[in-house]
XYZ file of N, CA and C in Angstrom:
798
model
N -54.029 -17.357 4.352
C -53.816 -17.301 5.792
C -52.895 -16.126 6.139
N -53.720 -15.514 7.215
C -52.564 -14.110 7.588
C -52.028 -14.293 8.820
N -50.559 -13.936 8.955
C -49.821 -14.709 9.916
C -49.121 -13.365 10.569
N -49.628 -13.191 11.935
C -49.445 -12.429 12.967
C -47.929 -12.035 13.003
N -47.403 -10.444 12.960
C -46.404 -9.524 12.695
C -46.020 -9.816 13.782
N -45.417 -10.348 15.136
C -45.005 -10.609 16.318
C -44.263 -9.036 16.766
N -43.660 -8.504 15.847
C -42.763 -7.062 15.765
C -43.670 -5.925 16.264
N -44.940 -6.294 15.511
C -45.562 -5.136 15.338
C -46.388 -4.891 16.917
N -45.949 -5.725 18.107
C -46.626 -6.023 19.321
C -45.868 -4.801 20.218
N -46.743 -4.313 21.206
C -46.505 -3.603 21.928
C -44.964 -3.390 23.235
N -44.318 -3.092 23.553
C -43.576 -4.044 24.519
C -44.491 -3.061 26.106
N -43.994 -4.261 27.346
C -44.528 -4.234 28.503
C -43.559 -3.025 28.845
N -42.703 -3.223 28.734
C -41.364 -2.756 29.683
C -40.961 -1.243 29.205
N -41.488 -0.523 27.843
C -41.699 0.616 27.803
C -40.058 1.434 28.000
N -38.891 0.700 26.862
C -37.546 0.854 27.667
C -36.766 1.409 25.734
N -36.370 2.004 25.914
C -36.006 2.486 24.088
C -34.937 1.313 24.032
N -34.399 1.382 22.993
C -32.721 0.158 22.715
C -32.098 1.296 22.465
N -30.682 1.871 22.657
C -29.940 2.464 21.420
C -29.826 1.644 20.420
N -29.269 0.243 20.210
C -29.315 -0.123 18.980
C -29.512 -1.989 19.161
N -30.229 -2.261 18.220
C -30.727 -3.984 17.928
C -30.580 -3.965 16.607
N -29.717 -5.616 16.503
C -29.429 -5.808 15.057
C -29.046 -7.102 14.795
N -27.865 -7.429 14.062
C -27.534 -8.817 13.535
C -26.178 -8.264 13.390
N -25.080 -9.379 14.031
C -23.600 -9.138 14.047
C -23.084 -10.622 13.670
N -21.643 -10.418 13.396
C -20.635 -11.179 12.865
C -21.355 -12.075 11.819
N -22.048 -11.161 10.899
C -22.616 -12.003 9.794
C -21.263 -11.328 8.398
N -20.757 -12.629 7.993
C -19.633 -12.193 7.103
C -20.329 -12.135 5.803
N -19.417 -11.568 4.505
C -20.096 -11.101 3.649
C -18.786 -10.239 2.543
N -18.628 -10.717 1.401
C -17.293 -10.138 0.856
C -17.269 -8.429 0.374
N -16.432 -7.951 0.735
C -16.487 -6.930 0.422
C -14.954 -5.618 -0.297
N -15.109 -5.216 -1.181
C -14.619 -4.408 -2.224
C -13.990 -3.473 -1.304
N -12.569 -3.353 -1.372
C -11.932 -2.279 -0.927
C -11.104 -1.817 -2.051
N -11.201 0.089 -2.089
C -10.462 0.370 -3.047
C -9.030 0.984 -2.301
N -8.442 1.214 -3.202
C -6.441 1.659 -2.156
C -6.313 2.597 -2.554
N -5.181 3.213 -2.400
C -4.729 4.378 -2.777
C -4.572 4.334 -3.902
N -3.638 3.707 -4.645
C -3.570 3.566 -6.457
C -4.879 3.140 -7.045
N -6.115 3.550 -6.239
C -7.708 3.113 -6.782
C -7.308 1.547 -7.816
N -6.777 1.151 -7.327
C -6.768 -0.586 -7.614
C -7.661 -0.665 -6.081
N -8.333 -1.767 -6.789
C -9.543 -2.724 -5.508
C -9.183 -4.050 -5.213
N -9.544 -4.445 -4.095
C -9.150 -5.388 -3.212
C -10.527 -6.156 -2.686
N -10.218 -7.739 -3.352
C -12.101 -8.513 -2.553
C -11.249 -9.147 -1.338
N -12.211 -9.009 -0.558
C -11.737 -9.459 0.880
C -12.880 -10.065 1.395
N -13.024 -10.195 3.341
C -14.291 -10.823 2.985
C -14.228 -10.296 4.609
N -15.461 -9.558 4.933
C -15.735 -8.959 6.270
C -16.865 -9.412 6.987
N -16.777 -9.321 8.572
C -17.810 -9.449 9.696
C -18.308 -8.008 9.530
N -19.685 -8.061 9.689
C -20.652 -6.949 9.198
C -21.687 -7.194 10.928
N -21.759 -5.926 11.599
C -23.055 -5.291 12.096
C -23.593 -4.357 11.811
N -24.793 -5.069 11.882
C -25.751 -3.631 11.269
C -26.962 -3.425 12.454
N -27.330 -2.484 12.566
C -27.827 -2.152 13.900
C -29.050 -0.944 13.693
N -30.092 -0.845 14.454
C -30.780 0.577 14.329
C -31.412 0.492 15.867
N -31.900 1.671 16.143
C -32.470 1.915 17.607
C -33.858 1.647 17.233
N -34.600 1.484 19.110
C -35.558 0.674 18.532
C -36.769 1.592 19.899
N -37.706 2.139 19.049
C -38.418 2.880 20.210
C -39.035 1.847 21.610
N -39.626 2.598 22.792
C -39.861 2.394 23.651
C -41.583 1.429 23.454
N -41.985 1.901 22.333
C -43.411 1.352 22.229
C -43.227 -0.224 21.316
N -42.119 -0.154 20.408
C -41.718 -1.462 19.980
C -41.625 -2.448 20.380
N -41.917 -3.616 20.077
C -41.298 -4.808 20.378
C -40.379 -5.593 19.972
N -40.058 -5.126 19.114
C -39.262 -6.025 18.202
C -38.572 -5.025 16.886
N -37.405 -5.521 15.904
C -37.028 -4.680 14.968
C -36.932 -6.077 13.788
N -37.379 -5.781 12.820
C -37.497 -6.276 11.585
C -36.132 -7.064 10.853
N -35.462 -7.985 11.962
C -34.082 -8.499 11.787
C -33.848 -9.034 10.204
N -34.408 -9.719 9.399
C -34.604 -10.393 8.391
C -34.177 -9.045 6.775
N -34.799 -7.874 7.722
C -34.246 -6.608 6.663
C -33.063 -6.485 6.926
N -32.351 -6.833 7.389
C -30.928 -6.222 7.560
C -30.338 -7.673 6.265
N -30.196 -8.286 6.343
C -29.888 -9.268 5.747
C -30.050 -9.197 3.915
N -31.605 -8.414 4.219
C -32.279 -7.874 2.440
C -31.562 -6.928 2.208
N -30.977 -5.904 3.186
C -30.504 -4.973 2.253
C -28.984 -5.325 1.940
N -28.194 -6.154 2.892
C -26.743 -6.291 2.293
C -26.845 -7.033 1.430
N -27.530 -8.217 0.940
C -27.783 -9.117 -0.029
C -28.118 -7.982 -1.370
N -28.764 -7.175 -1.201
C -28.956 -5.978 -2.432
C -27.939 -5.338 -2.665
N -26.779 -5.470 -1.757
C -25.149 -4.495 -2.432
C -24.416 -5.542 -2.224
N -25.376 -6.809 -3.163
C -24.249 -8.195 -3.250
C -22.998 -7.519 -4.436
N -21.745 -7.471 -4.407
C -20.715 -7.608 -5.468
C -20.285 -6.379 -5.903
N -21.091 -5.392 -4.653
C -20.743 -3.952 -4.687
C -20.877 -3.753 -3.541
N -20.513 -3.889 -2.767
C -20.238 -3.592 -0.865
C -19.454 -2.876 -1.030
N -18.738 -1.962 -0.618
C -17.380 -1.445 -0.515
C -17.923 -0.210 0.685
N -16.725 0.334 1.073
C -17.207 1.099 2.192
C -17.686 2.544 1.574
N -17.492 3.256 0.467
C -17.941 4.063 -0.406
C -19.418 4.007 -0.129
N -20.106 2.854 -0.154
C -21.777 2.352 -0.183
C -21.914 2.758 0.970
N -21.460 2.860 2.130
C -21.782 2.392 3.333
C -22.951 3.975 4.034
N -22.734 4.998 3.380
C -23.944 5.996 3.844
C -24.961 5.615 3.018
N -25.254 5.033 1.703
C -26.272 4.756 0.689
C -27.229 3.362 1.853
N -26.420 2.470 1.865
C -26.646 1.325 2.865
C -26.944 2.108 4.282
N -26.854 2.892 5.023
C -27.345 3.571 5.943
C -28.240 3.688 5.814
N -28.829 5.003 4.629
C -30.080 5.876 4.844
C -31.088 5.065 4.404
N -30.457 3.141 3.226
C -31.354 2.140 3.031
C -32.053 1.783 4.526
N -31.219 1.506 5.297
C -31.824 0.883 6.734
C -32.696 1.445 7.564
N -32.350 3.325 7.198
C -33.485 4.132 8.238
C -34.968 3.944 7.706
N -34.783 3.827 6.067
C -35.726 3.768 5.453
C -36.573 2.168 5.567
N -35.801 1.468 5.485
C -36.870 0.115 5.339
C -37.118 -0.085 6.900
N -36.369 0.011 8.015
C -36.718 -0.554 9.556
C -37.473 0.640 10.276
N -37.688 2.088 9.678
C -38.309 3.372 9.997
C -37.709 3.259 11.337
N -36.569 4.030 11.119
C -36.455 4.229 12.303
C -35.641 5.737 12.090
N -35.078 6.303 13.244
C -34.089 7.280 13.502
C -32.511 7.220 13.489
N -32.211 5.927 13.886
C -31.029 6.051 13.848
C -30.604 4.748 13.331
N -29.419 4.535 12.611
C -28.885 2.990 12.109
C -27.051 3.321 12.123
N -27.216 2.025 12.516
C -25.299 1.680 12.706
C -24.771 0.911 11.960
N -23.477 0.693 11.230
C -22.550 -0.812 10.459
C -21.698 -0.187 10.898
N -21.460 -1.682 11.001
C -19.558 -1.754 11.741
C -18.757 -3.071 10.546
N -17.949 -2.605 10.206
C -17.545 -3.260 9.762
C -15.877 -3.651 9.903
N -15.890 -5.296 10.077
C -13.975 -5.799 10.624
C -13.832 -6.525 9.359
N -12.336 -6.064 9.064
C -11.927 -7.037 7.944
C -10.475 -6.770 7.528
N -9.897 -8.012 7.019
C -8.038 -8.047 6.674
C -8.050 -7.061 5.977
N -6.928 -6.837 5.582
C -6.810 -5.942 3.892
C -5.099 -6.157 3.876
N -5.026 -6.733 2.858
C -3.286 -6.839 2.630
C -2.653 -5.861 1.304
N -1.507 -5.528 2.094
C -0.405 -5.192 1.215
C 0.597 -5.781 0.477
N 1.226 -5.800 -0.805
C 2.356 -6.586 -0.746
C 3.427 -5.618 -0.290
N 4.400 -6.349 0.727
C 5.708 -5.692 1.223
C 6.898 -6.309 0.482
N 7.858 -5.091 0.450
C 9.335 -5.554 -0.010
C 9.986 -5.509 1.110
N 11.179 -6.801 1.245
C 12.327 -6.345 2.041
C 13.093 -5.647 2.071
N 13.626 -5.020 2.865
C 14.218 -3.685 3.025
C 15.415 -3.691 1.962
N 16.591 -4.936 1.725
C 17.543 -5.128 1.148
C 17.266 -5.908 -0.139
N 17.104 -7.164 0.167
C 16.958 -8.125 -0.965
C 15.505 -7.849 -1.808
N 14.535 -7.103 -1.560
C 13.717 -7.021 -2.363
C 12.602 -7.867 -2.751
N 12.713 -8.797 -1.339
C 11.387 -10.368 -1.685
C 10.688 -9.938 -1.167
N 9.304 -10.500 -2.088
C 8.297 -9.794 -1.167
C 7.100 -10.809 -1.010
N 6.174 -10.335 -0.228
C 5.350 -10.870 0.426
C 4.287 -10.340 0.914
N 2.857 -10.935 0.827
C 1.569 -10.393 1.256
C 1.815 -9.825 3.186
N 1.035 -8.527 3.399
C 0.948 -8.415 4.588
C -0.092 -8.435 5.529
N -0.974 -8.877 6.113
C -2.498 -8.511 6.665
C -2.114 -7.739 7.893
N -3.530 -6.865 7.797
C -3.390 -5.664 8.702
C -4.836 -5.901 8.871
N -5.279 -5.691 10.031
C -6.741 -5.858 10.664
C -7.522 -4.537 10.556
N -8.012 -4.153 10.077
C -8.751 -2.691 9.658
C -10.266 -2.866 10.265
N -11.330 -2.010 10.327
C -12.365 -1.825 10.581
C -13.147 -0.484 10.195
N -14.796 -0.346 9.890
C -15.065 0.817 9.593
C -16.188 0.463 10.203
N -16.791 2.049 10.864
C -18.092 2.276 11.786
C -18.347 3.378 11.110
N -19.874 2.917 10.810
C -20.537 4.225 10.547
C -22.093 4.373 11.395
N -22.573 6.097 10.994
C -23.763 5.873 12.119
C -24.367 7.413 11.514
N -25.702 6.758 11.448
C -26.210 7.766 11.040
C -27.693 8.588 11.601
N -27.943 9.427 11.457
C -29.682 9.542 12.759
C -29.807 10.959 11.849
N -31.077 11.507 12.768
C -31.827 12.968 12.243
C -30.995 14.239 11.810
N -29.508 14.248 12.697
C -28.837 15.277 12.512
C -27.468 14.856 11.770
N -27.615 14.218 11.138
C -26.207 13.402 10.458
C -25.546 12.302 10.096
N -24.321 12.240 9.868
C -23.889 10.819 9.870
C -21.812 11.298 10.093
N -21.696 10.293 10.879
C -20.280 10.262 11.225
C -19.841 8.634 11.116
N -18.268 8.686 10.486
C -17.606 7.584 9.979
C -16.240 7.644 10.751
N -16.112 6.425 11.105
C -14.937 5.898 11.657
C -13.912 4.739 11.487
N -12.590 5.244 10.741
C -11.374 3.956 10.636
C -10.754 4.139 10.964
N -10.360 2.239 11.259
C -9.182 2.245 12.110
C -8.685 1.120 11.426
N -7.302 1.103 11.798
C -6.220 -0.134 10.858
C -5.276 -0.235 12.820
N -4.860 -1.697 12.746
C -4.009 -1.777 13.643
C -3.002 -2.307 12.946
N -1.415 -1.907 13.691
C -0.439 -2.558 12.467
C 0.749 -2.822 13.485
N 1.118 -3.667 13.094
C 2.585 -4.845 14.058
C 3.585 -3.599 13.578
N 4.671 -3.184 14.628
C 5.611 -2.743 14.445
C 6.392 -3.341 15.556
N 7.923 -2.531 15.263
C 9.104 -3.453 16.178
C 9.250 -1.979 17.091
N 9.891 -2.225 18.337
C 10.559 -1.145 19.725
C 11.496 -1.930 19.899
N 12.155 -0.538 19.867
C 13.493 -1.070 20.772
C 13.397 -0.088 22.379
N 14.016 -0.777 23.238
C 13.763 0.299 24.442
C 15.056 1.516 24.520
N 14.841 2.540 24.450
C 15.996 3.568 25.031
C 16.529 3.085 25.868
N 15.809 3.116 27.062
C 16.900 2.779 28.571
C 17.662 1.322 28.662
N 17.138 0.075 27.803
C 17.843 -0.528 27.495
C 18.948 -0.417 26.731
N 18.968 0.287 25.556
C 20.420 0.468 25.079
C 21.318 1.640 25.848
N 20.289 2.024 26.134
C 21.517 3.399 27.080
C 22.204 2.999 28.554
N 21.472 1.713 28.950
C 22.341 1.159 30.439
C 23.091 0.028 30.071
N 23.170 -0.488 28.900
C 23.444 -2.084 28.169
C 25.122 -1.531 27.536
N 26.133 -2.591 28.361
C 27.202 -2.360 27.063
C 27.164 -3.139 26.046
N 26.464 -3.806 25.437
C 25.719 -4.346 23.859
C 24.378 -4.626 23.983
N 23.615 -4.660 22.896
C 22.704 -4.766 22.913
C 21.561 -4.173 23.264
N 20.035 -4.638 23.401
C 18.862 -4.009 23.563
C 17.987 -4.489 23.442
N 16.775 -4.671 24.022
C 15.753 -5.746 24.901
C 14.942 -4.630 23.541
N 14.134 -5.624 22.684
C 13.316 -5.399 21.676
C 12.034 -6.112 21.637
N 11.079 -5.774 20.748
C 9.749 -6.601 20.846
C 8.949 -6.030 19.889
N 7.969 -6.765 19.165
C 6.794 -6.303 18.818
C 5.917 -5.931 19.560
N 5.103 -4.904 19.046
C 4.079 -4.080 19.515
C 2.823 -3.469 18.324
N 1.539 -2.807 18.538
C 0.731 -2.950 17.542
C 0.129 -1.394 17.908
N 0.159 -0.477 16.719
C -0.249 0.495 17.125
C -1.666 0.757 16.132
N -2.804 1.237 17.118
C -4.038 0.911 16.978
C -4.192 2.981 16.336
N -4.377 3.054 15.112
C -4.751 4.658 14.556
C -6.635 4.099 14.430
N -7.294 5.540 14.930
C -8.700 5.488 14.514
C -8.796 7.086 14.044
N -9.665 6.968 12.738
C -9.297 8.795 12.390
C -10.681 8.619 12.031
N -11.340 9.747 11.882
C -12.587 10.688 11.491
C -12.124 11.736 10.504
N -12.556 11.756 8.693
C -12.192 12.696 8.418
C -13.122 14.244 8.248
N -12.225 14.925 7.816
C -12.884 15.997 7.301
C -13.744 15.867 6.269
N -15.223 16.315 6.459
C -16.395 16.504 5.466
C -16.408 17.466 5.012
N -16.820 18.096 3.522
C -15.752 17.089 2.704
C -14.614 17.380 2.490
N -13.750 16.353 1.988
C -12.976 16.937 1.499
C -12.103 15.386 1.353
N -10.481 15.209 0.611
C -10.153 14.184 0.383
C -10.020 12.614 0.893
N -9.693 11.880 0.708
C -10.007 10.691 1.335
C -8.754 10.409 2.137
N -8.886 9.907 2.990
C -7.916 9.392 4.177
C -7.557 7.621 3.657
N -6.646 7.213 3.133
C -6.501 5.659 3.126
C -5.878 4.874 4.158
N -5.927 3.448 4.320
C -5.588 2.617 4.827
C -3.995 2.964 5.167
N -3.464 2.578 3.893
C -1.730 2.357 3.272
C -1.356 4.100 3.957
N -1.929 5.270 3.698
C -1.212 6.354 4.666
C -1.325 6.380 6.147
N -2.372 5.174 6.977
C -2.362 5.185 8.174
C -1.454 3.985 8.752
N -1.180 3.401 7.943
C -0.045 2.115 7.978
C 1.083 3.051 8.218
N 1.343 3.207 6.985
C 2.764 4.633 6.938
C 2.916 5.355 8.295
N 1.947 6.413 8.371
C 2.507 7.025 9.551
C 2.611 6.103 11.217
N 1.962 4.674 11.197
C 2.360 3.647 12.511
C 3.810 3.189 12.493
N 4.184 3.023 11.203
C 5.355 2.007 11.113
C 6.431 2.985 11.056
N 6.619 4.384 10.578
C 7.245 5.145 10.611
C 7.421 5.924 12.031
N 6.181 5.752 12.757
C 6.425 6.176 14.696
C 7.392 5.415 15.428
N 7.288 3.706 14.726
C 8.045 2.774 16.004
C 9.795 2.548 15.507
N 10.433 1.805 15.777
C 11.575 1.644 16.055
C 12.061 1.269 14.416
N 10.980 0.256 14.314
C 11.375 -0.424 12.565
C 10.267 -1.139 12.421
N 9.740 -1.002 11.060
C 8.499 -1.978 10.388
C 8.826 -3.258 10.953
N 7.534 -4.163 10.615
C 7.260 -5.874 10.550
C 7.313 -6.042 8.895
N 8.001 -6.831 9.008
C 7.793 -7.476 7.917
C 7.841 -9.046 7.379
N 6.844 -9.234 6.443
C 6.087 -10.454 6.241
C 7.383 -11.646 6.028
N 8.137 -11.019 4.938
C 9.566 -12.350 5.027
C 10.969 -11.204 4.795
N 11.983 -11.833 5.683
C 13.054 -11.356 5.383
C 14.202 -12.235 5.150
N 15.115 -11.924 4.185
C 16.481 -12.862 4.093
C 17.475 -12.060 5.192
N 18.807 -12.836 4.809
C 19.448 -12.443 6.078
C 19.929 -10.558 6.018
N 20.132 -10.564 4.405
C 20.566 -8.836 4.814
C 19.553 -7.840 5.188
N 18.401 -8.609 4.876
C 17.068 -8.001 5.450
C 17.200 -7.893 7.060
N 17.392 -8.831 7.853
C 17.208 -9.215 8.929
C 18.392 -8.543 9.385
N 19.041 -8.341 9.082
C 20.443 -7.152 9.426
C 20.289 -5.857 9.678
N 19.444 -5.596 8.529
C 19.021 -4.307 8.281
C 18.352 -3.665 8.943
N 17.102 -4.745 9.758
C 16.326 -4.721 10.317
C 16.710 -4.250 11.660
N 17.526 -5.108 12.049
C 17.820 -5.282 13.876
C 18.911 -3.456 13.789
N 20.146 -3.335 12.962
C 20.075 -1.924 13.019
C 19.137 -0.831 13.068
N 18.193 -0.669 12.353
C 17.682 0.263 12.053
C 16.841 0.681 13.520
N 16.078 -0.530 13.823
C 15.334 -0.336 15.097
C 16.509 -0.346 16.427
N 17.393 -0.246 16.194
C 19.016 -0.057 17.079
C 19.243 1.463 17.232
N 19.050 2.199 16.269
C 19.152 3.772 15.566
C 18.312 4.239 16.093
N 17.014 3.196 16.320
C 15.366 4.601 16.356
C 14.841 3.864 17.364
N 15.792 3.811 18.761
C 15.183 3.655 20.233
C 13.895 4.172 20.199
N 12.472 3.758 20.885
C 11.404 4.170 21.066
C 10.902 3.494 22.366
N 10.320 4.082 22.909
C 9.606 4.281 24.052
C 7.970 3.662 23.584
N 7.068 3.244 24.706
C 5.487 3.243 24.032
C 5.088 4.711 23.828
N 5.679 5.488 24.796
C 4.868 6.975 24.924
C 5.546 7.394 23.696
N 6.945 7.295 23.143
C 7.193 7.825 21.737
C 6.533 7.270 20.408
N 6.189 6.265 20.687
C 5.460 6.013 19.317
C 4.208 6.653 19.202
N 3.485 6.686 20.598
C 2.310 7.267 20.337
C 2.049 8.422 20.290
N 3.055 9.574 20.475
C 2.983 11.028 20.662
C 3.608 11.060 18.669
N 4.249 10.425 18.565
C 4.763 10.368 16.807
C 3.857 10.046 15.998
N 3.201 9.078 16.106
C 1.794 8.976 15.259
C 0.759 10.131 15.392
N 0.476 10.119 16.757
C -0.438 11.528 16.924
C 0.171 12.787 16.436
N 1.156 13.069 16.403
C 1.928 14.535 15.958
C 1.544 14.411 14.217
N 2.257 13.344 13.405
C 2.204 12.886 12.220
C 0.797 13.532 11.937
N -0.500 12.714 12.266
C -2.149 13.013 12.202
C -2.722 14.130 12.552
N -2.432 15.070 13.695
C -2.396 16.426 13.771
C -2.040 17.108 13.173
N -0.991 16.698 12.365
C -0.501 17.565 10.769
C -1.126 17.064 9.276
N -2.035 16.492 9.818
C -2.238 16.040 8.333
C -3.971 16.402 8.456
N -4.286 18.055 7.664
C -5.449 18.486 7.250
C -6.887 17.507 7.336
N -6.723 16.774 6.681
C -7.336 15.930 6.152
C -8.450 15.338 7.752
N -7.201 14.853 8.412
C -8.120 14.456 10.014
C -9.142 15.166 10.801
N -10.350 15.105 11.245
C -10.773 15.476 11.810
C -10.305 15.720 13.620
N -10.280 13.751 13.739
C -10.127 13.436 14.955
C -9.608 11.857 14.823
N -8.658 12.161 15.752
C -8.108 10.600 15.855
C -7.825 10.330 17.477
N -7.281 8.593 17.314
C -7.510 8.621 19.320
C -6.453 6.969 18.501
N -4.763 7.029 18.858
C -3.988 6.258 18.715
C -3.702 5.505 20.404
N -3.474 4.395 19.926
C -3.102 3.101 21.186
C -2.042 2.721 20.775
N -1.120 2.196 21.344
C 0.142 1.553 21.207
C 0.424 0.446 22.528
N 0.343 -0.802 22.092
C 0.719 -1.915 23.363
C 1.770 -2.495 22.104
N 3.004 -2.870 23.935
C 3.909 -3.072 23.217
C 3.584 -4.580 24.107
N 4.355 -6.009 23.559
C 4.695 -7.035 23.758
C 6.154 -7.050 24.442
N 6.019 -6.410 25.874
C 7.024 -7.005 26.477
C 8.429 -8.198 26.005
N 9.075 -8.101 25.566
C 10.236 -9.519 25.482
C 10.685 -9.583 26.976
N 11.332 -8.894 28.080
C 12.025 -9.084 29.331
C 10.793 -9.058 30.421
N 9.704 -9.044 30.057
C 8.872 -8.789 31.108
C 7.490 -9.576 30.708
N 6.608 -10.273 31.751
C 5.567 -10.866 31.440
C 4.288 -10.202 31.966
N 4.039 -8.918 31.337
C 3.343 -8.401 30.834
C 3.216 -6.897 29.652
N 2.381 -6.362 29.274
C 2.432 -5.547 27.960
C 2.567 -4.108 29.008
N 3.015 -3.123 27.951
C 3.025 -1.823 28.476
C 2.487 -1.192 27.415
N 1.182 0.299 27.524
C 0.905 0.419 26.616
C 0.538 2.496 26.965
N -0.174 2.851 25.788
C -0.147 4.653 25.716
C -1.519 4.777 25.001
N -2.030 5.704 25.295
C -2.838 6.082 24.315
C -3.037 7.593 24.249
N -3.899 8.169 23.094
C -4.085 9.630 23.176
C -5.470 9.794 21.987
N -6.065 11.240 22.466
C -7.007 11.005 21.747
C -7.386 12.572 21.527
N -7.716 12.834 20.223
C -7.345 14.799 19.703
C -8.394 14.768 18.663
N -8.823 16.500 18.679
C -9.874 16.671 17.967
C -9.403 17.913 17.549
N -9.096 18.363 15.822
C -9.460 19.468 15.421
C -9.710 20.656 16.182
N -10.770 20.892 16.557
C -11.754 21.871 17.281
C -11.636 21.710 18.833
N -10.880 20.725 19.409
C -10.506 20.719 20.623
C -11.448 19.769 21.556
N -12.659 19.293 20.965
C -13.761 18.491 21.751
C -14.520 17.767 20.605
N -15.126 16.625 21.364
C -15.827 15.553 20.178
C -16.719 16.594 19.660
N -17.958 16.690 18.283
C -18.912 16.862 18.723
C -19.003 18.538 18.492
């Protein structure tokens, strides 16, 4: 018995997709670090391709065959191999993965030296079609502010808060790899003073000075991260966010900026 391709049907409406696919399908996946030690974690995966105007439908069930085929070798390394798989089995022109997922560090305390796992929310987009392929990460990471104008009108003290500064970079083709742990670095080194996972009390001492010393503004963290990434070869293009969590006020204040190498996307 031969059982009718429903896909393979014409559509009425004569309308292209940019992209149709299958999202928040999780799926573990291999991250390597800077000390090329690897990390299993376990990520929300879209995978996506455009879908012509004469189509009806896109072959959803392949998306599923091909990540199941980079079962126990996913890692984002795969992720153009897993591309040019998708143009090839769904024939199409263009295909997308996005990929969200934790990735932890272990942190030390600043003083006492205890340490503790950290999660940082990371993500990678890639996209590929007739004239190329371009890749995109981003890590968001908890840091502490202290406000300037609060300590500078205050005779003690200073109205502080967490805040999360969002780095997305594009690197240079080719050439070395951009990691996670150096885009952590240059966030936590923009704001007032790191987060950290546990602290004892000389930790917590240490802490509330330091971000006492390195008043920051939202617009200073985010012109410091961006300055940091503009100096560092390696970037193509990056586009940093910074929302801070208000403590004296009930709502967020936030910055963003967004720079290219060559001066324009593209």
């Amino acid at each position: 018995m031969t059982l009718e391709d429903v896909h393979e049907r014409g559509s009425d409406r004569q309308i292209a997709l940019n992209l149709v696919g299958i999202s928040d399908i999780q799926y573990p996946l291999i991250v390597v670090d800077r000390d090329s030690q690897t990390q299993q974690t376990i990520a929300k995966f879209s995978l996506g391709v455009d879908l012509p105007k004469e189509d009806k439908g896109a072959h959803m069930s392949r998306f599923v065959e091909i990540l199941s085929q980079f079962q126990g070798k996913v890692n984002l390394a795969e992720m153009p191999r897993m591309l040019d798989l998708i143009r090839t089995r769904l024939d199409c022109d263009r295909a997308n993965i996005q990929v969200a997922f934790p990735y932890f560090l272990e942190r030390s305390a600043p003083v006492s030296g205890a340490t503790a796992l950290m999660d940082y929310e990371c993500s990678y987009s890639a996209d590929m079609d007739n004239f190329g392929s371009t890749a995109v990460m981003s890590v968001r990471v908890p840091v502490a502010s202290l406000c300037p104008c609060s300590k500078a009108i205050s005779d003690y003290g200073a109205h502080n808060q967490r805040g999360y500064v969002t780095i997305e970079v594009k690197a240079v083709q080719p050439g070395p790899e951009i990691w996670l742990a150096d885009l952590i670095e240059i966030a936590e080194k923009s704001a007032s003073a790191p987060v950290y996972p546990i602290l004892k009390r000389p930790d917590e001492r240490y802490v509330t000075m330091q971000a006492y010393e390195n008043p920051a503004f939202v617009e200073d963290i985010v012109r410091e991260a961006a300055w940091s990434l503009t100096q560092d070869s390696r970037v193509l293009w990056c586009r940093v966010n910074v929302v801070n969590h208000e403590s004296i006020h009930n709502h967020n204040v936030f910055g963003s900026v967004e720079w290219h190498r060559f001066g324009s996307e593209g």
